[in-house]
Coordinates of C-alpha atoms in Angstrom, one line a residue:
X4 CA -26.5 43.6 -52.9
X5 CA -23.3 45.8 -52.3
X6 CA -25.1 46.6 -49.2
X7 CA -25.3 42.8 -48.1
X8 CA -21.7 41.9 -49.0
X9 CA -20.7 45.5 -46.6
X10 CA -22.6 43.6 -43.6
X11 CA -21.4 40.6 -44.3
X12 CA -17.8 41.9 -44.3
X13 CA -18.6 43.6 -41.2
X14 CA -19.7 40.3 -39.3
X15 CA -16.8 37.9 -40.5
X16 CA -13.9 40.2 -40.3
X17 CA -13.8 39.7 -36.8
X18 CA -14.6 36.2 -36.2
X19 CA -11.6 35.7 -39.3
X20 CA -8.9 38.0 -36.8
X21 CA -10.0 36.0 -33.7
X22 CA -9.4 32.6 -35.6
X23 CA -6.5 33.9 -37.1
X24 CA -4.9 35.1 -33.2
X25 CA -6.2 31.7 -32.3
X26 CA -4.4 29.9 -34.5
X27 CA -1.0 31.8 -34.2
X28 CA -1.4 31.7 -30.5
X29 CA 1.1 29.0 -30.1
X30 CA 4.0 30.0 -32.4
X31 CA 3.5 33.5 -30.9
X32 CA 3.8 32.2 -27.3
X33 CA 6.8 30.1 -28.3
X34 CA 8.1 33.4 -29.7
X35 CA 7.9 34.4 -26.0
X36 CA 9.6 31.4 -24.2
X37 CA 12.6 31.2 -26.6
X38 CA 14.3 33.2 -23.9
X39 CA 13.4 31.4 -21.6
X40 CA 14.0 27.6 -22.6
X41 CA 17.5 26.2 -24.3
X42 CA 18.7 23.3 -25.8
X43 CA 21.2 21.2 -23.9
X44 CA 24.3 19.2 -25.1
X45 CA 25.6 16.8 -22.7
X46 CA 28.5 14.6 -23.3
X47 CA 28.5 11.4 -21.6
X48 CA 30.4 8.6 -20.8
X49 CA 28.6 5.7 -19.4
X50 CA 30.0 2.8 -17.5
X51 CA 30.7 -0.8 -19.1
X52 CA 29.1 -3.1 -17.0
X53 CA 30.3 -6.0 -19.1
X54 CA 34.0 -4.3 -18.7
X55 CA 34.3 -1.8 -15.1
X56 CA 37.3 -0.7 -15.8
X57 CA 36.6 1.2 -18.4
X58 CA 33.1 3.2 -19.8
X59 CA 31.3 3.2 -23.2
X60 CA 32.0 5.4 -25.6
X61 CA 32.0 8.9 -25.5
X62 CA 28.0 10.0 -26.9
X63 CA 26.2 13.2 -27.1
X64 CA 22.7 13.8 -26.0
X65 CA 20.4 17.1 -27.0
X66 CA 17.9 18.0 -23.9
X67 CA 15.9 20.7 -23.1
X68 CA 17.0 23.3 -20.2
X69 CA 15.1 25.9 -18.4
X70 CA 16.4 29.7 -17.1
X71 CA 15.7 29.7 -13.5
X72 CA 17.1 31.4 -10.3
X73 CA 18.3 34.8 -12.1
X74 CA 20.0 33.2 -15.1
X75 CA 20.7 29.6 -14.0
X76 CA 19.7 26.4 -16.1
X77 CA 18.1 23.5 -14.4
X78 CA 18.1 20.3 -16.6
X79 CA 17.2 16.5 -15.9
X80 CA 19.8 15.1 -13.5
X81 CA 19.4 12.1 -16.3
X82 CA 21.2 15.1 -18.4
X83 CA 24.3 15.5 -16.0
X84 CA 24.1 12.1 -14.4
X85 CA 27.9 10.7 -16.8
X86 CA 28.3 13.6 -18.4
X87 CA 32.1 14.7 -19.0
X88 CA 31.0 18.3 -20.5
X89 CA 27.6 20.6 -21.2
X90 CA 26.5 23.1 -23.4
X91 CA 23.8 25.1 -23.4
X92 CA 22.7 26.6 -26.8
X93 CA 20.0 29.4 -26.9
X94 CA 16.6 28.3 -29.5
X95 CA 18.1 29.3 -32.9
X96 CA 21.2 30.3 -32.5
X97 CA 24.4 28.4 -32.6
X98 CA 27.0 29.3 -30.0
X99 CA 27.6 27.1 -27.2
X100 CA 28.3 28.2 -23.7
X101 CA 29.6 25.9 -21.1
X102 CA 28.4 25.1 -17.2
X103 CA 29.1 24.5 -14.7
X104 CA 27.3 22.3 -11.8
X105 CA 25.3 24.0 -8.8
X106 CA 23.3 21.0 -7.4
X107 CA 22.6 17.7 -8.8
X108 CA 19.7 15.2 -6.9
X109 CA 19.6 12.1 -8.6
X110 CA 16.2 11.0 -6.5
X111 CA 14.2 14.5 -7.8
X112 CA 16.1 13.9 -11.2
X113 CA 17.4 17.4 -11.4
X114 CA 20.3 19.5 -12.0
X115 CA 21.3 23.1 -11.6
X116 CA 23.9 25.0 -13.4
X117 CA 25.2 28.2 -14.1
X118 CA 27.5 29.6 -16.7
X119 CA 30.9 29.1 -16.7
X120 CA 32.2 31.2 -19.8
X121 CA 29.6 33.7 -21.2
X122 CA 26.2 33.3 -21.6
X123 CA 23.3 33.6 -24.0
X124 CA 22.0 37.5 -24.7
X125 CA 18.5 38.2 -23.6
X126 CA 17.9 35.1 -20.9
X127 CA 14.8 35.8 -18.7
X128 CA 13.8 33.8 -16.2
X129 CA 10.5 31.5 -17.0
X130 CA 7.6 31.8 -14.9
X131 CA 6.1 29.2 -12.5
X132 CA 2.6 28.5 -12.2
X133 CA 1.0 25.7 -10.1
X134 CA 0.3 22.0 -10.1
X135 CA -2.3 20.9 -13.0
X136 CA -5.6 19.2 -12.1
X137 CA -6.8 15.7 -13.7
X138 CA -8.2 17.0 -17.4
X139 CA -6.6 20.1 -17.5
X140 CA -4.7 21.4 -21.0
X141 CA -1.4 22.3 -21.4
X142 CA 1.3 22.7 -24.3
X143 CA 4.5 21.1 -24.9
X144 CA 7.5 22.5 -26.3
X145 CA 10.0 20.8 -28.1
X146 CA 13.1 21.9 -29.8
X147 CA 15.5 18.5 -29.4
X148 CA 15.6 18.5 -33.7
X149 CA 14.8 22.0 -35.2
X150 CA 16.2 25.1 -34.2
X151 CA 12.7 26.4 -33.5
X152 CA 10.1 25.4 -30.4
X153 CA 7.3 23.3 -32.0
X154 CA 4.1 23.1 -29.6
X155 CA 2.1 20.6 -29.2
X156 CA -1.4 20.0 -27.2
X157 CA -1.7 18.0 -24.1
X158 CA -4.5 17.1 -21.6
X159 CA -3.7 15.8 -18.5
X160 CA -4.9 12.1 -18.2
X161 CA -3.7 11.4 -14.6
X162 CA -1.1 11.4 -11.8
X163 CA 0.8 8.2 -10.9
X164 CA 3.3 6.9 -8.5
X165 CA 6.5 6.2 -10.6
X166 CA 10.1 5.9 -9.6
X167 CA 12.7 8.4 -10.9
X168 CA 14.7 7.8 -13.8
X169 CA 18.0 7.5 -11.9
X170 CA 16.8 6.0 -8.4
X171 CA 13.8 4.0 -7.1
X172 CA 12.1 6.5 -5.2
X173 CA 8.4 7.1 -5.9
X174 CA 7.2 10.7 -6.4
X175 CA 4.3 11.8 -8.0
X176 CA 4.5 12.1 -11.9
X177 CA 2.2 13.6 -14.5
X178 CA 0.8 11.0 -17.2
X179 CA 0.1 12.9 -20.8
X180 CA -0.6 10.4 -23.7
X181 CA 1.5 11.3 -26.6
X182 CA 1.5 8.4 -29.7
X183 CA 4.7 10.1 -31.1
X184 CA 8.0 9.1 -29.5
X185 CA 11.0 11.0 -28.7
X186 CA 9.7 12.9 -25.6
X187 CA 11.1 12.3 -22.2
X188 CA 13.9 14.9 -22.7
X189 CA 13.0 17.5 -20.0
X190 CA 10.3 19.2 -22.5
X191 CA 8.6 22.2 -20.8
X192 CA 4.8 21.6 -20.1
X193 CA 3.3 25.3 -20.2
X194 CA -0.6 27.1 -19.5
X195 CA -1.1 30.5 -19.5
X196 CA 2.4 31.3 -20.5
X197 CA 3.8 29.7 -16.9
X198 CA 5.8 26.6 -16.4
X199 CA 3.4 23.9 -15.0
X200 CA 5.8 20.5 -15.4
X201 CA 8.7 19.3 -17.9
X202 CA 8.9 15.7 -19.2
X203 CA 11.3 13.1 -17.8
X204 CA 10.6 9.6 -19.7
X205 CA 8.4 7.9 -22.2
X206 CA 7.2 4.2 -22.3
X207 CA 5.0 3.8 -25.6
X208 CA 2.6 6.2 -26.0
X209 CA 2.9 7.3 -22.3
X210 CA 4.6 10.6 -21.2
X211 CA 5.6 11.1 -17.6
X212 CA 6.6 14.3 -16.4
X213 CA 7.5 16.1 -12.6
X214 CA 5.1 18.4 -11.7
X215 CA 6.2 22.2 -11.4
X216 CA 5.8 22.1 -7.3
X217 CA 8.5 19.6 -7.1
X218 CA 11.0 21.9 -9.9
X219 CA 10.1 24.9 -7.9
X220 CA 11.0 23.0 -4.5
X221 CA 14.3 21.6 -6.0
X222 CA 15.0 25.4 -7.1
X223 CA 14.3 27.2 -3.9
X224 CA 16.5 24.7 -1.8
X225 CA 19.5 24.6 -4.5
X226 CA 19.4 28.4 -4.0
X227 CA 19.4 28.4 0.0
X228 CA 22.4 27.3 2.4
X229 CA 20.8 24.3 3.3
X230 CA 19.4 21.8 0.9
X231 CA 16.7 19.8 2.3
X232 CA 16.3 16.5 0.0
X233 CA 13.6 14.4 -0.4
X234 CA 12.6 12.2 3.1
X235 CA 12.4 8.9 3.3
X236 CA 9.3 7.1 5.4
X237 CA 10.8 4.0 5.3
X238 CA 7.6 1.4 6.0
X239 CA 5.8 -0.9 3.7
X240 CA 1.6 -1.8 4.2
X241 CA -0.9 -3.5 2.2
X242 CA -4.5 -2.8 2.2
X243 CA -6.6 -3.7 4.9
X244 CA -9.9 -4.5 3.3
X245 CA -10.4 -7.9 4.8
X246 CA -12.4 -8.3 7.7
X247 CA -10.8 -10.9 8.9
X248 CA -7.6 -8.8 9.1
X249 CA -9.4 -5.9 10.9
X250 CA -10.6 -8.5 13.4
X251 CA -7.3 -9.8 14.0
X252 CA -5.8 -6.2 14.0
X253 CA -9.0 -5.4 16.8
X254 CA -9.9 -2.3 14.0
X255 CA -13.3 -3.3 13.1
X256 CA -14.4 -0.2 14.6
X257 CA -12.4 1.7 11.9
X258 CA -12.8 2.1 8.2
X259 CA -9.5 3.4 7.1
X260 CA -6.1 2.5 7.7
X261 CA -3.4 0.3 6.3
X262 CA -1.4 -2.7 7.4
X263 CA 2.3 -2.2 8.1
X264 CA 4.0 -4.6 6.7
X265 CA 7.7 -3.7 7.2
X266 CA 10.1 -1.2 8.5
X267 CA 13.5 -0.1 7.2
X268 CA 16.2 0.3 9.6
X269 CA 17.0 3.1 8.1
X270 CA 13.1 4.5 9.3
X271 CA 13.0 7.1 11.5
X272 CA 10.4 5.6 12.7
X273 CA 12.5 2.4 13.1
X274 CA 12.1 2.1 17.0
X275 CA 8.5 3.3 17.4
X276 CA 6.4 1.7 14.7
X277 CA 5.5 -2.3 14.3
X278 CA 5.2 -4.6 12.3
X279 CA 0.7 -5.3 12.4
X280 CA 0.5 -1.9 13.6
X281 CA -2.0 0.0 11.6
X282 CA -1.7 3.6 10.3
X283 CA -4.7 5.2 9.5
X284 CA -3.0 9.2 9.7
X285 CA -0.1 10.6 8.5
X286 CA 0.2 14.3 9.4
X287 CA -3.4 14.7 9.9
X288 CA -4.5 13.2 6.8
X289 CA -6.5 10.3 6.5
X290 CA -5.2 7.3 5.3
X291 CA -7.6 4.8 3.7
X292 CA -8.5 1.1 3.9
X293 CA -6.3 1.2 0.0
X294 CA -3.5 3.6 1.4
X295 CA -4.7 6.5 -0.8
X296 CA -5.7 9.9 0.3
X297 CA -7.8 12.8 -1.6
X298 CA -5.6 15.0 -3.1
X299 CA -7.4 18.5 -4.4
X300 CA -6.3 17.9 -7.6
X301 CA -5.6 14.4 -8.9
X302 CA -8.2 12.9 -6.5
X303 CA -7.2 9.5 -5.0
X304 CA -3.5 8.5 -4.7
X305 CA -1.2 7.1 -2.4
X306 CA -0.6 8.7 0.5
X307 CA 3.4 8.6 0.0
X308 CA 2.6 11.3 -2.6
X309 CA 2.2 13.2 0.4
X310 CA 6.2 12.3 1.0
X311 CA 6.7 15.1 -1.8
X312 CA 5.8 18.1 0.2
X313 CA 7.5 16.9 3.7
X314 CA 11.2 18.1 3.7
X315 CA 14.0 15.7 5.4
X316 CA 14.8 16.8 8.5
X317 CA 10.9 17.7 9.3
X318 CA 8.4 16.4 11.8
X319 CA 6.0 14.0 10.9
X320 CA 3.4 12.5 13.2
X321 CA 1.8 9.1 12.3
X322 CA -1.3 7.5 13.8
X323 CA -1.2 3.9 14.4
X324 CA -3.9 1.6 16.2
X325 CA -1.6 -1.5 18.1
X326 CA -4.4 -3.8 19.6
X327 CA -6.7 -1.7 19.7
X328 CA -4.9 1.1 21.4
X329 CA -4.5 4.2 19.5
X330 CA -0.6 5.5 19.3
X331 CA 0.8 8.9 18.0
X332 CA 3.8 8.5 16.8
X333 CA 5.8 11.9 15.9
X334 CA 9.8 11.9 14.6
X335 CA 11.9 14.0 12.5
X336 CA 12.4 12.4 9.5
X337 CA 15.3 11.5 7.3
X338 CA 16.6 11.9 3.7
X339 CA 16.7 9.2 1.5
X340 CA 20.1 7.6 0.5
X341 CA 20.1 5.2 -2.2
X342 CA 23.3 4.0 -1.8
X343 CA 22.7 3.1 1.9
X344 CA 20.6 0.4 -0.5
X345 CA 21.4 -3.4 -0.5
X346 CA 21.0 -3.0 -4.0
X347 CA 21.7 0.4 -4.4
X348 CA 19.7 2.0 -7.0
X349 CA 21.5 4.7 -8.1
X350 CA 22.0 4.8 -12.3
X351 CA 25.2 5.4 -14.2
X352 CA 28.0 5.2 -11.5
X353 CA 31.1 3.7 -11.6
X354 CA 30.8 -0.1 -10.7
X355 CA 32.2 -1.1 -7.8
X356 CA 33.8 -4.4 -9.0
X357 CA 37.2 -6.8 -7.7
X358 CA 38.8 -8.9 -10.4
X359 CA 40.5 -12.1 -8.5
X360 CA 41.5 -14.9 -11.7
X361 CA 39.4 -13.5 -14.5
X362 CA 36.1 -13.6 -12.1
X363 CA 34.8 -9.7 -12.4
X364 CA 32.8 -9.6 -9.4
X365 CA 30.7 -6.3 -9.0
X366 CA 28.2 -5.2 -6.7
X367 CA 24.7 -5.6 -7.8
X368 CA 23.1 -3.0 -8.5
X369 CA 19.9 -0.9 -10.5
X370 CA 22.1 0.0 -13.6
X371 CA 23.8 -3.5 -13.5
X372 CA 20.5 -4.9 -14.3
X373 CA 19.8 -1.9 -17.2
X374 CA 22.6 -2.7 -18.6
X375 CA 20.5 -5.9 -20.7
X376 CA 18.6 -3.0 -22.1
X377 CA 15.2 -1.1 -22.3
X378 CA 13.5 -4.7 -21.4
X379 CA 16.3 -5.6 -18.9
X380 CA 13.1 -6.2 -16.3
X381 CA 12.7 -9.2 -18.9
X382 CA 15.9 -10.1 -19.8
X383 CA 17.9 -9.5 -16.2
X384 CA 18.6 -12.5 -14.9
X385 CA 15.9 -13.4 -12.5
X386 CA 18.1 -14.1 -9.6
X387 CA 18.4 -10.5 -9.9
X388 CA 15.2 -9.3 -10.2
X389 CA 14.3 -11.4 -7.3
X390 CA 16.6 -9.5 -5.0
X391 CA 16.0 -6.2 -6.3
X392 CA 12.1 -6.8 -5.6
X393 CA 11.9 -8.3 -2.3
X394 CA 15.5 -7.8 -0.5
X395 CA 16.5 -4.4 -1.4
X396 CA 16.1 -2.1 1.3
X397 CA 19.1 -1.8 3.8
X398 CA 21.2 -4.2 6.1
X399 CA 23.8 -2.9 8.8
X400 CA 23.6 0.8 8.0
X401 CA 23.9 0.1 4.5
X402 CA 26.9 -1.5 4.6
X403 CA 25.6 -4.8 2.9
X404 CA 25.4 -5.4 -0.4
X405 CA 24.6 -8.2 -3.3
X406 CA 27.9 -9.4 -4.8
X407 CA 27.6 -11.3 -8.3
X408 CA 30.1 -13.1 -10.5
X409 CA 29.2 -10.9 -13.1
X410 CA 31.3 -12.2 -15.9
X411 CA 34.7 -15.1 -16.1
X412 CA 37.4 -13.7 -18.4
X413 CA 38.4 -16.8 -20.0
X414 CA 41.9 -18.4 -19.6
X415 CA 43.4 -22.0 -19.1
X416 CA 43.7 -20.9 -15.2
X417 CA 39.9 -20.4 -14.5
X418 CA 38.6 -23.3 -17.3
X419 CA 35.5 -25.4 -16.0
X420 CA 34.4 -22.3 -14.4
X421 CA 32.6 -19.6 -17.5
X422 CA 29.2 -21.1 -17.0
X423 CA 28.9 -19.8 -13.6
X424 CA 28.5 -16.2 -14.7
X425 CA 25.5 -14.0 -12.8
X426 CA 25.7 -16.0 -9.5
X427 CA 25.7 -14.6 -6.2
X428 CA 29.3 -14.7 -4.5
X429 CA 28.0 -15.5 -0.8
X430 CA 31.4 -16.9 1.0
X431 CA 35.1 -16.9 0.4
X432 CA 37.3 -19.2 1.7
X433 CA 34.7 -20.1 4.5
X434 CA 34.1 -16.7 5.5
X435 CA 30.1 -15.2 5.1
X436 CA 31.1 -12.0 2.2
X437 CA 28.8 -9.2 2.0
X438 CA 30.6 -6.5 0.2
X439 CA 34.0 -6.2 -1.7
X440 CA 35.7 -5.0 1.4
X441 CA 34.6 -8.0 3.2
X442 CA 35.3 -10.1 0.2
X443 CA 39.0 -9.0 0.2
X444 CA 39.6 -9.7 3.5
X445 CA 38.5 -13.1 3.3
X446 CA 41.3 -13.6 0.4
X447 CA 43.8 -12.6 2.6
X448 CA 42.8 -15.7 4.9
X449 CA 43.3 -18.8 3.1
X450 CA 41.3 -21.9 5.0
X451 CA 43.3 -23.7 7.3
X452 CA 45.4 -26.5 5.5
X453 CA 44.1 -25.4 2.4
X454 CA 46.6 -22.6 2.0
X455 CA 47.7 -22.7 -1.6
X456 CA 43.3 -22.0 -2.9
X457 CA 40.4 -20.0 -2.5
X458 CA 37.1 -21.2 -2.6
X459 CA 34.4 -19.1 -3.6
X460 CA 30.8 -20.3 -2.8
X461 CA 28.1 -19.4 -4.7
X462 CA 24.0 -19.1 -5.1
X463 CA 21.7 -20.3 -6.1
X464 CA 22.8 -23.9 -6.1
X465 CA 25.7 -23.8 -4.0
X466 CA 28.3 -24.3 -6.3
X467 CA 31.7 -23.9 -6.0
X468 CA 34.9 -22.3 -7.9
X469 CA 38.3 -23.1 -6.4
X470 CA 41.2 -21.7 -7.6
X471 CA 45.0 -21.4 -7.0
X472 CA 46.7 -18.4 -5.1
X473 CA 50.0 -19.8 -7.3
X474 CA 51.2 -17.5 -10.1
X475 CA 47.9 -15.1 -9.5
X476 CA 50.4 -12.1 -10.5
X477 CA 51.4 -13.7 -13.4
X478 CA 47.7 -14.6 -14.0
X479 CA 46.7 -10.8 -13.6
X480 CA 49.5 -9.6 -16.1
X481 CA 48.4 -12.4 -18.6
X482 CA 44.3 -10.7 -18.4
X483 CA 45.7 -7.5 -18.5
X484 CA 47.8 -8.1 -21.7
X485 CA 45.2 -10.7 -23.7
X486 CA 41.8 -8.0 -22.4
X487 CA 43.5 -4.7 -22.6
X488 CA 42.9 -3.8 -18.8
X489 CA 44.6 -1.1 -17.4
X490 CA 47.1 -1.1 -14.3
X491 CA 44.3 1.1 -12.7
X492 CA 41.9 -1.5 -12.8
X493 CA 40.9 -3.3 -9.5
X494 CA 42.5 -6.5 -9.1
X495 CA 42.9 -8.4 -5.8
X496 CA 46.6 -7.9 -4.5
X497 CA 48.6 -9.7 -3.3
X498 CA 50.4 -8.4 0.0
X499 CA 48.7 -11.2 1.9
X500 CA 48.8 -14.6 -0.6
X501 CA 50.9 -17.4 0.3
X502 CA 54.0 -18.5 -1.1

């Protein structure tokens, strides 16, 4: 018997100190990143649509930051975007060390900073490792609450498409499915001990996350002389699975290929490319009849994914069929600018706003809309949402924008008039507006024999407001008085307004 329970011993004792390794695997590797991830503090002010002269109040948010670039912290650009102040604060300790910005880019939704005063002992630098295919397993980290990392178990259930969290610029993000909330906050995804993405945003029980090619790219070219952002194609296509569109395009000899649609003037590609050309190659790649490509690891997706590994300021060749005729097509491509945007869709900025009477009229633009909340693509006014969805891309250089009455701050002076809030502010005084520059110059030129108003015209329904240059100092010091605005704020003045 005693003989029996010896074997027995002998068999188990190992399978008991593999399961036992096993299970301790993940505390002891989060043991092992501590040095390398830390918690972030950043102290943020964001604007007051409702109010532009002035921001919300002051709130602190906890995210998680990563040691790169011999002892520098990269952190969401989400992170940095209003913040007045960092901190970075190493896994369980409790001393905060300020930073100072390297490199923000709001359209890869990263940051780089060093230290300003001191820093953490024992920082190492975390290790990168490569893209993840579709099914592969990673683990989380998350330290936003405790003061230790807690690991959790992911697969990878695909890659998607998605615009950044501060612009609209589509790169290609990770999709983990993860039924608890409260990820989103730059949470390190890790295999085999390397960095292989980090968490950006959650909607329900979806995770998205930027793959570690595009942190590593963001790194490397915030370390050189010469950052090379993100590039811009510029085009739009649909599919071109109808045959009676391939006739009509004379390509029903060829199976792939996409339909261009339209091109911004902004393209590089601008003066070459067509509208009812058809581009079945970009940079030697294949483009199919559904404008997806095979990628080696997430299998079918759109071939702007392939945008994310093209640097601005690099060649790219496109082929295009034009009646029938094949076409290479090769220019150096551009950046992307949100803000050359009609409705610019850069998150968190000041608002660019005039106030003429008690009507606040702003700029329209992407965090204008958020500011009706997490369902603001609900709730936005759909005037709005119209714009932003089909007339967004750039006019003139950028140089036109989407003006809105945003709000009427009432007094006797403007009465008649607080119904007409979220309008579009198309004309002043006769003259075609397009941007607050524009806008003020037209108040400077009262209509003919109409000297003593301005007339502001407005869409939809092409109403009117009308009101009196007459006492508009006094009017301004009476909103600033009853509303609390400050001197700084942006009124119209008055240099030019008639007696």
């Amino acid at each position: 018997m005693m003989c029996f329970i010896r074997r027995l011993r002998f068999v188990f004792m190992p399978l008991v100190l593999i399961l036992a390794s096993f299970v301790l695997s993940p505390r002891a590797s989060a043991a092992n990143l501590e040095s390398s991830i830390i918690k972030i503090y950043s102290y943020i002010q964001r604007p007051d649509y409702d109010s532009p002269w002035t921001t919300k109040q002051s709130e602190r948010l906890t995210h998680m930051g990563l040691i790169v670039g011999d002892g520098k912290v990269l952190v969401s650009a989400y992170a940095a975007r209003s913040a007045k102040h960092l901190e970075a604060e190493k896994i369980g300790e409790s001393k905060r060390f300020p930073l100072k910005l390297i490199r923000m880019d709001p359209v890869a939704n990263l940051a780089l900073f060093e230290f300003s005063e001191g820093k953490p002992e024992g920082l190492e630098d975390i290790t990168f490792g490569e893209d993840l295919e579709i099914g592969a397993n990673c683990t989380v980290y998350q330290a936003i609450e405790g003061e230790s990392l807690v690991a959790r178990a992911l697969r990878l259930r695909e890659v998607q498409m998605q615009a950044g969290v501060l612009t609209s610029y589509q790169m290609p993000q990770y999709v983990f499915e993860i039924r608890k909330p409260g990820y989103g906050w730059f949470e390190p995804m890790i295999r085999n001990g390397k960095l292989v993405g980090s968490a950006i945003s959650q909607s329900g029980s979806n995770v998205f996350a930027l793959p570690v090619s595009l942190i590593k790219r963001f790194v490397k070219e915030s370390l050189s002389d010469n950052y090379r952002g993100f590039p811009e194609l510029g085009i739009s296509f649909s599919n071109l699975l109808s045959p009676a569109l391939r006739k009509f395009g004379k390509a029903d000899d060829y199976d792939d290929g996409v339909w261009i649609q339209d091109i911004k003037e902004t393209s590089a590609f601008a003066k070459v490319l067509k509208k009812g050309d058809i581009l079945y190659e970009l940079n030697g790649i294949p483009v199919s009849a559904r404008g997806s490509y095979e990628h080696p690891l997430w299998g079918r997706i759109s071939i702007t994914a392939k945008l994310s590994e093209i640097y601005a300021g690099d060649k790219v060749e496109l082929k295009v069929l034009r009646q029938g005729r094949d076409e290479i097509l090769t220019e150096n491509i551009g950046p992307y600018n949100p803000d050359l945007e009609r409705i610019p869709s850069v998150i968190d900025e000041p608002p660019k706003y005039m106030i003429f009477g008690g009507l606040v009229i702003q700029e329209l633009t992407e965090g204008l809309m958020q500011s009706w909340g997490t369902n603001w693509r609900k709730r936005a006014p759909l005037a709005y949402l119209y714009e932003d969805a089909f007339y967004s891309w750039p006019v003139r250089g950028g140089e036109t924008k989407v003006l809105v009455l945003q709000r009427v701050l009432p007094l006797d002076y403007n009465k008649g008039y607080h119904s007409m809030e979220d309008s579009f502010v198309t004309a002043v005084n006769g003259i075609p507006v397009t941007n607050l520059t524009e806008m003020s110059a037209a108040l400077d030129r009262p209509e003919k024999g109409k000297e003593q108003f301005a007339r502001f015209q407005l869409d939809p329904g092409h109403e009117e407001i009308i009101l009196s240059y007459k006492g508009i100092d006094k009017i301004h010091g009476q909103l600033r008085q009853r509303y609390g605005i400050p001197k700084t704020a942006k009124f119209w003045e008055t240099s030019k307004a008639p007696d």
